[in-house]
PDB file of C-alpha atoms in Angstrom:
ATOM      1  CA  MET Z   1      34.255  95.507 127.244  1.00  0.00           C
ATOM      2  CA  THR Z   2      35.769  98.944 126.844  1.00  0.00           C
ATOM      3  CA  VAL Z   3      33.643 101.706 125.391  1.00  0.00           C
ATOM      4  CA  PRO Z   4      35.375 103.297 122.368  1.00  0.00           C
ATOM      5  CA  SER Z   5      36.845 106.699 123.279  1.00  0.00           C
ATOM      6  CA  VAL Z   6      34.746 108.605 120.719  1.00  0.00           C
ATOM      7  CA  LEU Z   7      31.565 107.093 122.173  1.00  0.00           C
ATOM      8  CA  ALA Z   8      32.725 107.728 125.750  1.00  0.00           C
ATOM      9  CA  ARG Z   9      33.379 111.388 124.880  1.00  0.00           C
ATOM     10  CA  LEU Z  10      29.895 111.699 123.383  1.00  0.00           C
ATOM     11  CA  VAL Z  11      28.353 110.267 126.581  1.00  0.00           C
ATOM     12  CA  ARG Z  12      30.375 112.616 128.820  1.00  0.00           C
ATOM     13  CA  ASP Z  13      29.570 115.679 126.729  1.00  0.00           C
ATOM     14  CA  ARG Z  14      25.887 114.799 126.465  1.00  0.00           C
ATOM     15  CA  ALA Z  15      25.679 114.463 130.272  1.00  0.00           C
ATOM     16  CA  GLY Z  16      27.458 117.757 130.883  1.00  0.00           C
ATOM     17  CA  SER Z  17      29.985 115.870 133.044  1.00  0.00           C
ATOM     18  CA  ARG Z  18      27.301 115.067 135.651  1.00  0.00           C
ATOM     19  CA  CYS Z  19      26.125 111.677 136.841  1.00  0.00           C
ATOM     20  CA  GLU Z  20      22.912 111.055 134.935  1.00  0.00           C
ATOM     21  CA  TYR Z  21      21.350 109.392 137.976  1.00  0.00           C
ATOM     22  CA  CYS Z  22      22.259 111.570 140.994  1.00  0.00           C
ATOM     23  CA  GLN Z  23      23.378 114.681 139.041  1.00  0.00           C
ATOM     24  CA  PHE Z  24      26.653 114.898 140.994  1.00  0.00           C
ATOM     25  CA  PRO Z  25      29.266 116.928 139.042  1.00  0.00           C
ATOM     26  CA  GLN Z  26      32.425 115.123 137.943  1.00  0.00           C
ATOM     27  CA  ALA Z  27      34.434 118.223 138.911  1.00  0.00           C
ATOM     28  CA  PHE Z  28      33.789 117.499 142.609  1.00  0.00           C
ATOM     29  CA  SER Z  29      34.720 113.810 142.507  1.00  0.00           C
ATOM     30  CA  SER Z  30      38.218 112.447 142.889  1.00  0.00           C
ATOM     31  CA  ILE Z  31      37.023 109.189 141.323  1.00  0.00           C
ATOM     32  CA  PRO Z  32      36.546 109.270 137.547  1.00  0.00           C
ATOM     33  CA  PHE Z  33      32.977 108.801 136.368  1.00  0.00           C
ATOM     34  CA  GLU Z  34      32.129 105.658 134.449  1.00  0.00           C
ATOM     35  CA  ILE Z  35      30.159 104.830 131.350  1.00  0.00           C
ATOM     36  CA  ASP Z  36      27.143 102.769 132.425  1.00  0.00           C
ATOM     37  CA  HIS Z  37      25.275 100.345 130.229  1.00  0.00           C
ATOM     38  CA  VAL Z  38      21.724 101.330 131.219  1.00  0.00           C
ATOM     39  CA  ILE Z  39      20.585  97.874 130.131  1.00  0.00           C
ATOM     40  CA  ALA Z  40      23.531  95.741 131.198  1.00  0.00           C
ATOM     41  CA  ARG Z  41      25.382  93.672 128.648  1.00  0.00           C
ATOM     42  CA  LYS Z  42      24.314  90.542 130.557  1.00  0.00           C
ATOM     43  CA  HIS Z  43      20.733  91.548 129.675  1.00  0.00           C
ATOM     44  CA  HIS Z  44      21.742  91.998 126.026  1.00  0.00           C
ATOM     45  CA  GLY Z  45      22.264  95.755 126.303  1.00  0.00           C
ATOM     46  CA  LEU Z  46      24.365  97.109 123.467  1.00  0.00           C
ATOM     47  CA  THR Z  47      27.400  99.357 123.608  1.00  0.00           C
ATOM     48  CA  GLU Z  48      25.758 102.185 121.692  1.00  0.00           C
ATOM     49  CA  ALA Z  49      24.919 105.797 122.547  1.00  0.00           C
ATOM     50  CA  GLU Z  50      21.240 105.056 123.267  1.00  0.00           C
ATOM     51  CA  ASN Z  51      22.182 102.547 125.976  1.00  0.00           C
ATOM     52  CA  LEU Z  52      24.997 104.436 127.680  1.00  0.00           C
ATOM     53  CA  ALA Z  53      24.883 106.946 130.515  1.00  0.00           C
ATOM     54  CA  LEU Z  54      27.505 108.794 132.508  1.00  0.00           C
ATOM     55  CA  SER Z  55      27.493 107.555 136.079  1.00  0.00           C
ATOM     56  CA  CYS Z  56      29.457 108.399 139.185  1.00  0.00           C
ATOM     57  CA  PHE Z  57      31.343 105.487 140.707  1.00  0.00           C
ATOM     58  CA  PHE Z  58      28.851 105.154 143.552  1.00  0.00           C
ATOM     59  CA  CYS Z  59      25.694 105.083 141.425  1.00  0.00           C
ATOM     60  CA  ASN Z  60      27.282 102.715 138.919  1.00  0.00           C
ATOM     61  CA  SER Z  61      28.553 100.366 141.623  1.00  0.00           C
ATOM     62  CA  ALA Z  62      25.176 100.262 143.361  1.00  0.00           C
ATOM     63  CA  LYS Z  63      23.232  99.848 140.116  1.00  0.00           C
ATOM     64  CA  GLY Z  64      25.396  97.061 138.753  1.00  0.00           C
ATOM     65  CA  PRO Z  65      23.410  95.052 136.186  1.00  0.00           C
ATOM     66  CA  ASN Z  66      20.045  95.917 137.793  1.00  0.00           C
ATOM     67  CA  ILE Z  67      17.305  97.021 135.430  1.00  0.00           C
ATOM     68  CA  ALA Z  68      14.506  96.975 138.031  1.00  0.00           C
ATOM     69  CA  GLY Z  69      13.959  97.574 141.708  1.00  0.00           C
ATOM     70  CA  VAL Z  70      11.268  97.669 144.342  1.00  0.00           C
ATOM     71  CA  ASP Z  71       9.280 100.884 144.770  1.00  0.00           C
ATOM     72  CA  PRO Z  72       9.599 101.485 148.531  1.00  0.00           C
ATOM     73  CA  GLU Z  73       6.151 103.100 148.576  1.00  0.00           C
ATOM     74  CA  SER Z  74       4.073 100.420 146.841  1.00  0.00           C
ATOM     75  CA  GLY Z  75       6.309  97.359 147.074  1.00  0.00           C
ATOM     76  CA  ALA Z  76       5.917  96.817 143.321  1.00  0.00           C
ATOM     77  CA  ILE Z  77       8.824  95.694 141.176  1.00  0.00           C
ATOM     78  CA  VAL Z  78       9.384  98.429 138.576  1.00  0.00           C
ATOM     79  CA  PRO Z  79      11.966  99.295 135.918  1.00  0.00           C
ATOM     80  CA  LEU Z  80      14.710 101.681 137.003  1.00  0.00           C
ATOM     81  CA  TYR Z  81      14.913 105.156 135.493  1.00  0.00           C
ATOM     82  CA  HIS Z  82      16.347 105.030 131.955  1.00  0.00           C
ATOM     83  CA  PRO Z  83      18.267 108.259 131.180  1.00  0.00           C
ATOM     84  CA  ARG Z  84      18.014 107.841 127.411  1.00  0.00           C
ATOM     85  CA  ARG Z  85      14.286 107.185 127.238  1.00  0.00           C
ATOM     86  CA  GLU Z  86      12.860 109.181 130.125  1.00  0.00           C
ATOM     87  CA  SER Z  87      12.931 112.705 131.457  1.00  0.00           C
ATOM     88  CA  TRP Z  88      14.878 113.106 134.725  1.00  0.00           C
ATOM     89  CA  SER Z  89      12.532 115.840 135.940  1.00  0.00           C
ATOM     90  CA  VAL Z  90       9.476 113.583 135.555  1.00  0.00           C
ATOM     91  CA  HIS Z  91      10.964 111.066 137.992  1.00  0.00           C
ATOM     92  CA  PHE Z  92      12.953 113.230 140.432  1.00  0.00           C
ATOM     93  CA  ARG Z  93      13.141 116.578 142.191  1.00  0.00           C
ATOM     94  CA  TRP Z  94      15.489 118.082 144.728  1.00  0.00           C
ATOM     95  CA  LYS Z  95      14.472 118.936 148.277  1.00  0.00           C
ATOM     96  CA  GLY Z  96      17.682 120.582 149.434  1.00  0.00           C
ATOM     97  CA  ALA Z  97      20.359 117.881 149.266  1.00  0.00           C
ATOM     98  CA  GLU Z  98      17.826 115.054 149.211  1.00  0.00           C
ATOM     99  CA  LEU Z  99      16.658 113.568 145.945  1.00  0.00           C
ATOM    100  CA  ILE Z 100      12.924 112.827 145.963  1.00  0.00           C
ATOM    101  CA  GLY Z 101      11.384 110.156 143.759  1.00  0.00           C
ATOM    102  CA  LEU Z 102       8.188 111.342 142.093  1.00  0.00           C
ATOM    103  CA  THR Z 103       7.314 108.049 140.405  1.00  0.00           C
ATOM    104  CA  PRO Z 104       7.700 104.376 141.223  1.00  0.00           C
ATOM    105  CA  ALA Z 105      10.733 104.233 138.903  1.00  0.00           C
ATOM    106  CA  GLY Z 106      12.232 107.315 140.547  1.00  0.00           C
ATOM    107  CA  ARG Z 107      11.763 105.938 144.053  1.00  0.00           C
ATOM    108  CA  ALA Z 108      13.128 102.510 143.090  1.00  0.00           C
ATOM    109  CA  THR Z 109      16.151 104.096 141.405  1.00  0.00           C
ATOM    110  CA  ILE Z 110      16.948 106.213 144.463  1.00  0.00           C
ATOM    111  CA  ASP Z 111      16.622 103.114 146.636  1.00  0.00           C
ATOM    112  CA  VAL Z 112      18.673 100.708 144.482  1.00  0.00           C
ATOM    113  CA  LEU Z 113      21.416 103.282 143.864  1.00  0.00           C
ATOM    114  CA  SER Z 114      21.442 104.439 147.537  1.00  0.00           C
ATOM    115  CA  ILE Z 115      21.395 108.030 146.287  1.00  0.00           C
ATOM    116  CA  ASN Z 116      20.268 109.469 149.624  1.00  0.00           C
ATOM    117  CA  GLU Z 117      22.755 107.531 151.726  1.00  0.00           C
ATOM    118  CA  PRO Z 118      23.721 109.770 154.701  1.00  0.00           C
ATOM    119  CA  ASN Z 119      27.307 110.433 153.561  1.00  0.00           C
ATOM    120  CA  PHE Z 120      26.080 111.545 150.142  1.00  0.00           C
ATOM    121  CA  LEU Z 121      23.551 113.879 151.758  1.00  0.00           C
ATOM    122  CA  ILE Z 122      26.326 115.452 153.854  1.00  0.00           C
ATOM    123  CA  LEU Z 123      28.514 115.917 150.779  1.00  0.00           C
ATOM    124  CA  ARG Z 124      25.673 117.474 148.746  1.00  0.00           C
ATOM    125  CA  GLU Z 125      24.734 119.740 151.697  1.00  0.00           C
ATOM    126  CA  SER Z 126      28.339 120.992 151.817  1.00  0.00           C
ATOM    127  CA  LEU Z 127      28.341 121.694 148.092  1.00  0.00           C
ATOM    128  CA  LEU Z 128      24.980 123.465 148.300  1.00  0.00           C
ATOM    129  CA  ALA Z 129      26.356 125.635 151.121  1.00  0.00           C
ATOM    130  CA  GLU Z 130      29.191 126.631 148.762  1.00  0.00           C
ATOM    131  CA  GLY Z 131      26.728 127.608 146.024  1.00  0.00           C
ATOM    132  CA  GLN Z 132      26.807 124.463 143.874  1.00  0.00           C
ATOM    133  CA  THR Z 133      23.473 123.504 142.314  1.00  0.00           C
ATOM    134  CA  PHE Z 134      22.170 120.148 141.210  1.00  0.00           C
ATOM    135  CA  THR Z 135      20.047 120.374 138.106  1.00  0.00           C
ATOM    136  CA  ALA Z 136      18.225 117.873 135.957  1.00  0.00           C
ATOM    137  CA  ALA Z 137      20.015 117.066 132.743  1.00  0.00           C
ATOM    138  CA  ASP Z 138      17.350 115.558 130.542  1.00  0.00           C
ATOM    139  CA  PRO Z 139      18.521 113.856 127.385  1.00  0.00           C
ATOM    140  CA  PRO Z 140      18.545 116.022 124.284  1.00  0.00           C
TER     141      PRO Z 140
END
């Protein structure tokens, strides 16, 4: 299902053209960002603003229809971070180019989405060296 262009524009503007999971800026990606159904359609997620997030290709591909993951610290199955209902800064913080999970949901999200995969760390380190910052973009 295609997201209507007006709704897609709202999602992009609301996210400040950054992936709402890893905070990577669209301006530094040659692959267009995608509109993610936070709760996948196969899990009865609706195509409405409150269920849509801007996602880089890599986060969206890794997330797929997942709505939960395993917290690598506790081994518990927990819901993934939900950008519309939760504050990014409660779940995550930056340590240089590495994203740190502060909660079970944060850790599971980083793990499921492979956010700290070595190639992504190298790319973020390069951008940091050039003065780019990665900031939390909590929902309005």
